[in-house]
GROMACS .gro file of C-alpha atoms in nm:
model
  299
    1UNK     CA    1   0.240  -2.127  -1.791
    2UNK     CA    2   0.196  -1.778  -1.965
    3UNK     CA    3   0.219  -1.482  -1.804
    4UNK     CA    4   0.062  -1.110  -1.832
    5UNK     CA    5   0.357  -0.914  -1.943
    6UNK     CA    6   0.266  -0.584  -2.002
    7UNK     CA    7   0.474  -0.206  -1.971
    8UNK     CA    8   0.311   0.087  -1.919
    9UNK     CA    9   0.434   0.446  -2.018
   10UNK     CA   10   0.412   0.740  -1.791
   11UNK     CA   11   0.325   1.024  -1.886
   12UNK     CA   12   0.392   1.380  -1.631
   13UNK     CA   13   0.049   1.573  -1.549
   14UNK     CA   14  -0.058   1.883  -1.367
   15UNK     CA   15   0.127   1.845  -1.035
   16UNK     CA   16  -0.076   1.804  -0.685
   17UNK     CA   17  -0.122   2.185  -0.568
   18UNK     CA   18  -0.046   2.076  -0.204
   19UNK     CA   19   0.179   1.733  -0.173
   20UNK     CA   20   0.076   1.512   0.083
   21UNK     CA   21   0.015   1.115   0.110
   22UNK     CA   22  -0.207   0.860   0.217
   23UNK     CA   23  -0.485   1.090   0.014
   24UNK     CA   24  -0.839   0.953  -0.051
   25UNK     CA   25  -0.796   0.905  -0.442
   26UNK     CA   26  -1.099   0.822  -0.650
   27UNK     CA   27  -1.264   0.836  -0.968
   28UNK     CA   28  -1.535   1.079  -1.031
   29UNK     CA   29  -1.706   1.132  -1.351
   30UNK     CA   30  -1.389   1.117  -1.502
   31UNK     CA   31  -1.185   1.351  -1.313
   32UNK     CA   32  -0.957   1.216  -1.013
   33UNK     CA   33  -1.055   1.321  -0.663
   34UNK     CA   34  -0.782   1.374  -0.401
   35UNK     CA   35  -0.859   1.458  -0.100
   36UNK     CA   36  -0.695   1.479   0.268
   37UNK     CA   37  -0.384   1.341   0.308
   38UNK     CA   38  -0.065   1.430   0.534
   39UNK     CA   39   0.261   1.616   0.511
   40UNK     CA   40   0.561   1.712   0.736
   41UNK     CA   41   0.579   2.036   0.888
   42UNK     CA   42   0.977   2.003   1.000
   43UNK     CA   43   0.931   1.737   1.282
   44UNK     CA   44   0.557   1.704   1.326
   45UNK     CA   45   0.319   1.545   1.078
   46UNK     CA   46   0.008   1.756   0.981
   47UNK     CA   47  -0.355   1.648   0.803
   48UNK     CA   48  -0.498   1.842   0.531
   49UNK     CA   49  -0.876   1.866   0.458
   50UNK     CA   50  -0.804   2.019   0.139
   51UNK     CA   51  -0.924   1.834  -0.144
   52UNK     CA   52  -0.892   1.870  -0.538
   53UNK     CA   53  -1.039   1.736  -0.898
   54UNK     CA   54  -0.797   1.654  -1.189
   55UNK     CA   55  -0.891   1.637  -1.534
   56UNK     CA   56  -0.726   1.427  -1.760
   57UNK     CA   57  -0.896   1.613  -2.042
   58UNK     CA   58  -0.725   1.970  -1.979
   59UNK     CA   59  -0.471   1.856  -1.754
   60UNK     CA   60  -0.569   2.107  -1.466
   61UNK     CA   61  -0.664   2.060  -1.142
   62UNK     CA   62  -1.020   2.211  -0.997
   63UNK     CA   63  -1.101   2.297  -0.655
   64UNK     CA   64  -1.340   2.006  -0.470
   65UNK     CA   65  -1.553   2.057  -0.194
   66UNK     CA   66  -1.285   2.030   0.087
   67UNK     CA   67  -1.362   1.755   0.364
   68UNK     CA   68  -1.543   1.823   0.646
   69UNK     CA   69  -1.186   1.807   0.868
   70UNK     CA   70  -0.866   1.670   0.819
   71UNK     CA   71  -0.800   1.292   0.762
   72UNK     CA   72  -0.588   1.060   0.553
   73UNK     CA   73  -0.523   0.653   0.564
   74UNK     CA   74  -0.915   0.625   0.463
   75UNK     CA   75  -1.077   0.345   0.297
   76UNK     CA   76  -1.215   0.419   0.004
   77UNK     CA   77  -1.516   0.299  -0.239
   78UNK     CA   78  -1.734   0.432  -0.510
   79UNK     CA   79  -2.087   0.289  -0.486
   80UNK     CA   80  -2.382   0.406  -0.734
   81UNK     CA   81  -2.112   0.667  -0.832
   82UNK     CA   82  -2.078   0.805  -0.491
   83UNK     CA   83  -1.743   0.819  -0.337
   84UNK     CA   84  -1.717   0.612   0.027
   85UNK     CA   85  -1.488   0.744   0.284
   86UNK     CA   86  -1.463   0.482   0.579
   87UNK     CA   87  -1.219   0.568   0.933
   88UNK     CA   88  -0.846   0.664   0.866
   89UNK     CA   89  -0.715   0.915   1.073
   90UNK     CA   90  -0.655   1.290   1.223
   91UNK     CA   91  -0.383   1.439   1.395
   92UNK     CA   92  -0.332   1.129   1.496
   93UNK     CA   93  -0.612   0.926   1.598
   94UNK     CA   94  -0.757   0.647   1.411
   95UNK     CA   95  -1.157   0.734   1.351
   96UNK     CA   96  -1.467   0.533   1.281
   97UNK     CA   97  -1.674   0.777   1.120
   98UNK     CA   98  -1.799   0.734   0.728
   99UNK     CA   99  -1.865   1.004   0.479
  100UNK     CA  100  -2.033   1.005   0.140
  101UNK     CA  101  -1.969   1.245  -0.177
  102UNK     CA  102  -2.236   1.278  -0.273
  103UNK     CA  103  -2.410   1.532  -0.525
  104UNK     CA  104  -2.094   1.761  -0.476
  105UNK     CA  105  -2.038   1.766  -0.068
  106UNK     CA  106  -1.952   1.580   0.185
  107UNK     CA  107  -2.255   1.398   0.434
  108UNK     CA  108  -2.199   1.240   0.735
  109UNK     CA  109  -2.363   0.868   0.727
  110UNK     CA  110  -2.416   0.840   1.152
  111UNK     CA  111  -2.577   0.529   1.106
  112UNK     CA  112  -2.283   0.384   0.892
  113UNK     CA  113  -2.028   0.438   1.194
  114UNK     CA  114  -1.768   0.154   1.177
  115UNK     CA  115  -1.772  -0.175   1.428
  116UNK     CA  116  -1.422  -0.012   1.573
  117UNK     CA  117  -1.137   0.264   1.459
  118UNK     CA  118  -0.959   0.196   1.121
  119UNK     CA  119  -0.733   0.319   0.979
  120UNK     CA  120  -0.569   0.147   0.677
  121UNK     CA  121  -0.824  -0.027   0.594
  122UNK     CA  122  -0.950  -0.149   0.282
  123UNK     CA  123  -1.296  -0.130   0.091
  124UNK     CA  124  -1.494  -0.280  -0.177
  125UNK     CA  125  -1.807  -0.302  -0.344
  126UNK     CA  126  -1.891  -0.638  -0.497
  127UNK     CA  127  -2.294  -0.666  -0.623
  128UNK     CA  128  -2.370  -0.310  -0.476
  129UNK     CA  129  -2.271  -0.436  -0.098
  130UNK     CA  130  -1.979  -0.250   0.097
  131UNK     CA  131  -1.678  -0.454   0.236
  132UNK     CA  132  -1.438  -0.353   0.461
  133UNK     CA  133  -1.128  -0.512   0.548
  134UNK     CA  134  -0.882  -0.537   0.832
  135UNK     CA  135  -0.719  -0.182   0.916
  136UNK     CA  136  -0.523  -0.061   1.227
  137UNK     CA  137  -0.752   0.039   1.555
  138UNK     CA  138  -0.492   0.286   1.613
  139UNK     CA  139  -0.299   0.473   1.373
  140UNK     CA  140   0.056   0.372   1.283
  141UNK     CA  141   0.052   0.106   1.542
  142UNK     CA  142   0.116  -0.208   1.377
  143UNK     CA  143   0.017  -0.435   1.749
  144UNK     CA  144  -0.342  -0.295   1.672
  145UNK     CA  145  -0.370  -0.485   1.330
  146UNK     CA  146  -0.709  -0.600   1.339
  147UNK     CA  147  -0.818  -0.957   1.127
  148UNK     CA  148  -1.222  -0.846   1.080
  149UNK     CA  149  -1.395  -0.833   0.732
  150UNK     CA  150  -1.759  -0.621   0.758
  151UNK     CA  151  -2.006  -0.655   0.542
  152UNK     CA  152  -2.267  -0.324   0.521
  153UNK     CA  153  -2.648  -0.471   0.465
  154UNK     CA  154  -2.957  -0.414   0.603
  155UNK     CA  155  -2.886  -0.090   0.758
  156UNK     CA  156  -2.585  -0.278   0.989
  157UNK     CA  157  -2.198  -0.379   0.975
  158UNK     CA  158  -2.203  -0.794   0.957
  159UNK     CA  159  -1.876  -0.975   1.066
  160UNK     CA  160  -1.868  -1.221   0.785
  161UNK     CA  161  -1.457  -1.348   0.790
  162UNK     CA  162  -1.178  -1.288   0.981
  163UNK     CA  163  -0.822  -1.231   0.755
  164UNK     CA  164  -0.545  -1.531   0.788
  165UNK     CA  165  -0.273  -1.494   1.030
  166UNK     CA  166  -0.026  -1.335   1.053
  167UNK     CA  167  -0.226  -0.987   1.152
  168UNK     CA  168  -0.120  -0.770   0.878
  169UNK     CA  169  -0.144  -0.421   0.724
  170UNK     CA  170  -0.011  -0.207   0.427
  171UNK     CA  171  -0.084  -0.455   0.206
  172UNK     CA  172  -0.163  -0.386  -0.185
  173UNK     CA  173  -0.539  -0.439  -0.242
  174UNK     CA  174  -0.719  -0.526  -0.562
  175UNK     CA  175  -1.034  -0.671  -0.620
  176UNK     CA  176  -1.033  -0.981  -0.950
  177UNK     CA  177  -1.430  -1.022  -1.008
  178UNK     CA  178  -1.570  -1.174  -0.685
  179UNK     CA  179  -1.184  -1.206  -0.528
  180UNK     CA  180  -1.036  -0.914  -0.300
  181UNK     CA  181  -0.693  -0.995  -0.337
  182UNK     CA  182  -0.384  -0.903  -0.084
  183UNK     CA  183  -0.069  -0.877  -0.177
  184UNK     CA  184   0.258  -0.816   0.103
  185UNK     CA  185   0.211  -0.592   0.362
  186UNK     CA  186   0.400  -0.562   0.691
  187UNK     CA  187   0.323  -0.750   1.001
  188UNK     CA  188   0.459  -0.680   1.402
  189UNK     CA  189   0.776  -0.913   1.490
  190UNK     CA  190   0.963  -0.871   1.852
  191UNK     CA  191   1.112  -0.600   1.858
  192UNK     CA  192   0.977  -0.410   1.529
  193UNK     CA  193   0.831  -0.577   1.220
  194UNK     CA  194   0.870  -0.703   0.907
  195UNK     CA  195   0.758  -0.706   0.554
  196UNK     CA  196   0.549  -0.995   0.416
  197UNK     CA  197   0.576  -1.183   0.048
  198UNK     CA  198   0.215  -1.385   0.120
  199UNK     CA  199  -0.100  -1.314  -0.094
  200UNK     CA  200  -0.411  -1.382  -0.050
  201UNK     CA  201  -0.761  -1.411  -0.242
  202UNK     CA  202  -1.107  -1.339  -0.056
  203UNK     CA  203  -1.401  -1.511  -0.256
  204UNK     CA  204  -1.696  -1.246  -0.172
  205UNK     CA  205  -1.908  -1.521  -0.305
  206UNK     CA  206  -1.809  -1.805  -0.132
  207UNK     CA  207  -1.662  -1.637   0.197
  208UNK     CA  208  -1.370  -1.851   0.130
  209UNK     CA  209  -0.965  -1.789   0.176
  210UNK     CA  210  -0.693  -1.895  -0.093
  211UNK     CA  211  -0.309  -1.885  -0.077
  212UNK     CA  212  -0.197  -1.741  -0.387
  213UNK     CA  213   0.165  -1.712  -0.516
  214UNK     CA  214   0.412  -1.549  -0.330
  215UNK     CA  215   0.501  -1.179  -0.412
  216UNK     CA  216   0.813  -1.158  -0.637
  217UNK     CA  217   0.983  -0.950  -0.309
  218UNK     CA  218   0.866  -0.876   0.014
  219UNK     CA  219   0.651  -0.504  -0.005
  220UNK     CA  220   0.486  -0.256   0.220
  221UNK     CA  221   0.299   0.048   0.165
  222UNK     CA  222   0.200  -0.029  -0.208
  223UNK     CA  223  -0.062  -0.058  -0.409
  224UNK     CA  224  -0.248  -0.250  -0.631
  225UNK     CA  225  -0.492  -0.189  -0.934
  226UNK     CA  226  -0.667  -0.406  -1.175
  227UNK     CA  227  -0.649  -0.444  -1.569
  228UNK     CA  228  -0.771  -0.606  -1.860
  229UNK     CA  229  -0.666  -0.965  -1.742
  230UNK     CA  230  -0.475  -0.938  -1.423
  231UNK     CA  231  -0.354  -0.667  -1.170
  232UNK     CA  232  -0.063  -0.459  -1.154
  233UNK     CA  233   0.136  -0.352  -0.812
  234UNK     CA  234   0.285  -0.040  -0.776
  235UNK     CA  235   0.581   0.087  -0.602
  236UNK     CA  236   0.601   0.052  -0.203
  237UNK     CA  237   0.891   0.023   0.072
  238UNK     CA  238   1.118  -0.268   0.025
  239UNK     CA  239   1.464  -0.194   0.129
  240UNK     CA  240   1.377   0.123   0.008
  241UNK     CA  241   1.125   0.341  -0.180
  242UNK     CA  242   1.078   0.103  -0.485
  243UNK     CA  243   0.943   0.192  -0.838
  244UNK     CA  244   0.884  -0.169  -0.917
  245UNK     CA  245   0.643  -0.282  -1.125
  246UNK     CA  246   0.485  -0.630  -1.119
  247UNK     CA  247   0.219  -0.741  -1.344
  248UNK     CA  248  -0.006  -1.067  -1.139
  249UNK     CA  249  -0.181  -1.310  -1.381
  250UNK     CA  250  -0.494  -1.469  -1.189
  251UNK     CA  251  -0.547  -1.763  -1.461
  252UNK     CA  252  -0.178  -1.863  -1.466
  253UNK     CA  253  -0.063  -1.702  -1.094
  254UNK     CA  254   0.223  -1.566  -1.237
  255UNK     CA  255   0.412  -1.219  -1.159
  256UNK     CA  256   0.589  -1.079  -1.403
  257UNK     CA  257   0.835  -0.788  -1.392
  258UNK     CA  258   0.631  -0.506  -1.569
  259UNK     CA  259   0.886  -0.160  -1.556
  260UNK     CA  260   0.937   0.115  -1.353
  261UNK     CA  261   0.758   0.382  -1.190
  262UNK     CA  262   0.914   0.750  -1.273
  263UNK     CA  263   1.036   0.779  -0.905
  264UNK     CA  264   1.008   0.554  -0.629
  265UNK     CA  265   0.617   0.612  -0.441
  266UNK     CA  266   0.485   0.455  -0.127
  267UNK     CA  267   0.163   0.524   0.071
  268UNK     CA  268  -0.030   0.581  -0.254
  269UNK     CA  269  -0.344   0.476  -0.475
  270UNK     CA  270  -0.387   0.397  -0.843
  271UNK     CA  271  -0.701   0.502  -0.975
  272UNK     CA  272  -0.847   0.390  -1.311
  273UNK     CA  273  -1.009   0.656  -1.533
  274UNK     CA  274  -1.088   0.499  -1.854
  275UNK     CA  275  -0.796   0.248  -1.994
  276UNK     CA  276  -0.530   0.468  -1.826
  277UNK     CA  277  -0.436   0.499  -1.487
  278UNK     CA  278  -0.327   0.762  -1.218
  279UNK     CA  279  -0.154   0.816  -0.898
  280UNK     CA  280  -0.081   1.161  -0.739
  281UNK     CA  281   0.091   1.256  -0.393
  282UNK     CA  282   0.280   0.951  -0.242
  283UNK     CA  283   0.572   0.940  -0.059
  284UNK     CA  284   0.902   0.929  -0.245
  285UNK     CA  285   1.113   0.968   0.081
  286UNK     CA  286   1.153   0.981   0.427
  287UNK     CA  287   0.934   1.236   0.536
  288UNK     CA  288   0.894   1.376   0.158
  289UNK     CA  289   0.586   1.375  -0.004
  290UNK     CA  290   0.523   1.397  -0.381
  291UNK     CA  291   0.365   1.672  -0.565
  292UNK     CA  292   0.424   1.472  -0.897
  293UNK     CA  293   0.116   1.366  -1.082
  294UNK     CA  294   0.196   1.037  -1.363
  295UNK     CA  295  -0.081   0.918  -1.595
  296UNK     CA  296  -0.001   0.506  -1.675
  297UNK     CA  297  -0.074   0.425  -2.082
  298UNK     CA  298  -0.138   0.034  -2.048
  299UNK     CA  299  -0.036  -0.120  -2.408
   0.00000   0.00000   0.00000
């Protein structure tokens, strides 16, 4: 069976004025938001509140309204071109709060506070309804992997699924049409834990689970984004910080080996502006975040 086989180019942008990782990333009339995030400060890991705009068209970044207070590890979502924020964490603490972008600041939505603390979650919007999916109740703790998927309607979170076993997290996330699709991730074993080659597929429209094909290696703190015809996934922790690239195929369920990243990035997003995409911020090292900004040309 055929497979998407596809190699982008990377092109060097503007770099991030502040590096830092886990950032809420997200398209915004064209420019790319990045907000929050976390760096090291020697031994002791910090949360910014700063946040930026890039644009692709002069290749500068503009200063954004900066978040209310620190956080990083958010779920993200742009709904009626408003950007979601959903949990993640501060200084940290996992949170349950939600904020919108909306109109050019930040609100508080009160009445959209989460079912529990996430962080590392996931979000989508499939016909103009909000999913959330899975996350850690507290942060970095892998035993607090929680299985839920939420539904926002009517004015209320709805438990609608719970996520396979095993209990997993750091997964690349992409949403096919009506699937949200997870691919790796990391799961707790005795004594530590342990990356996972699983994926999965979430029909939104049916409520119903599907194995898909195995990852071509076992990842962690990736990413995922989707093309014309299939998905990419980006980067992650393997044995290492990896600049892997793997193109999926939906029709045929075929990976195929799609390049290289410019450097190795974990504990990123891949946003889509137009045909292209970007990433900013990452980490490219043990306690080193990136400051490089790469804009993907898809042939």
């Amino acid at each position: 069976m055929a497979s998407l086989v596809l190699h982008p180019t990377w092109n060097a942008r503007a770099p991030l004025p502040e590096p830092r990782a886990a950032l809420i990333l997200a398209a915004v009339d064209g420019k790319l938001l990045a907000a929050g995030g976390t760096w090291w400060n020697g031994n002791r890991k910090m949360w910014s509140r700063r946040a930026d705009f890039f644009d692709p068209v002069s290749n500068r970044w503009l200063p954004a309204p900066p978040l209310p207070a620190p956080r990083a590890d958010s779920a993200v979502a742009v709904l009626d071109g408003n950007v979601y924020v959903l949990g993640g964490s501060s200084d940290g603490e996992a949170l349950d709060d939600v904020l919108v972008l909306r109109n050019g600041s930040w609100e508080p939505r009160p009445e959209m506070r989460l079912p529990g603390r996430r962080s590392y979650a996931n979000a989508a919007v499939w016909k103009n309804k909000l999913y959330l999916f899975g996350g850690m109740e507290k942060a970095g703790d892998l035993q607090t992997i929680r299985d839920n998927v939420w539904i926002w309607e009517d004015g209320r979170w709805r438990l609608i699924s719970t996520i396979p076993s095993p209990a997993r997290g750091n997964y690349a996330f992409a949403v096919d049409g009506n699937a949200a699709c997870f691919f790796g991730g990391v799961t707790a074993a005795a004594g530590g834990f342990h990356n996972l080659g699983e994926a999965l597929a979430y029909s939104m429209e049916t409520s119903e689970w599907r194995a898909l094909p195995s990852v071509p290696q076992a990842n962690r703190a990736w990413a995922a984004v989707p093309i014309r015809g299939g998905i990419l996934l980006l980067g992650g922790y393997t044995t290492g910080f990896s600049a892997a690239i793997y193109s999926f195929d939906p029709i045929s369920g075929n990976y195929a080996f799609a390049g290289e990243l410019p450097q190795g990035l974990a504990d990123t997003r891949y946003v889509r502006i137009g045909e292209k995409i970007y990433v900013t911020g990452g980490e490219s090292g043990m306690k080193i975040r990136s400051g490089n900004t790469w804009e993907g040309v898809i042939p």
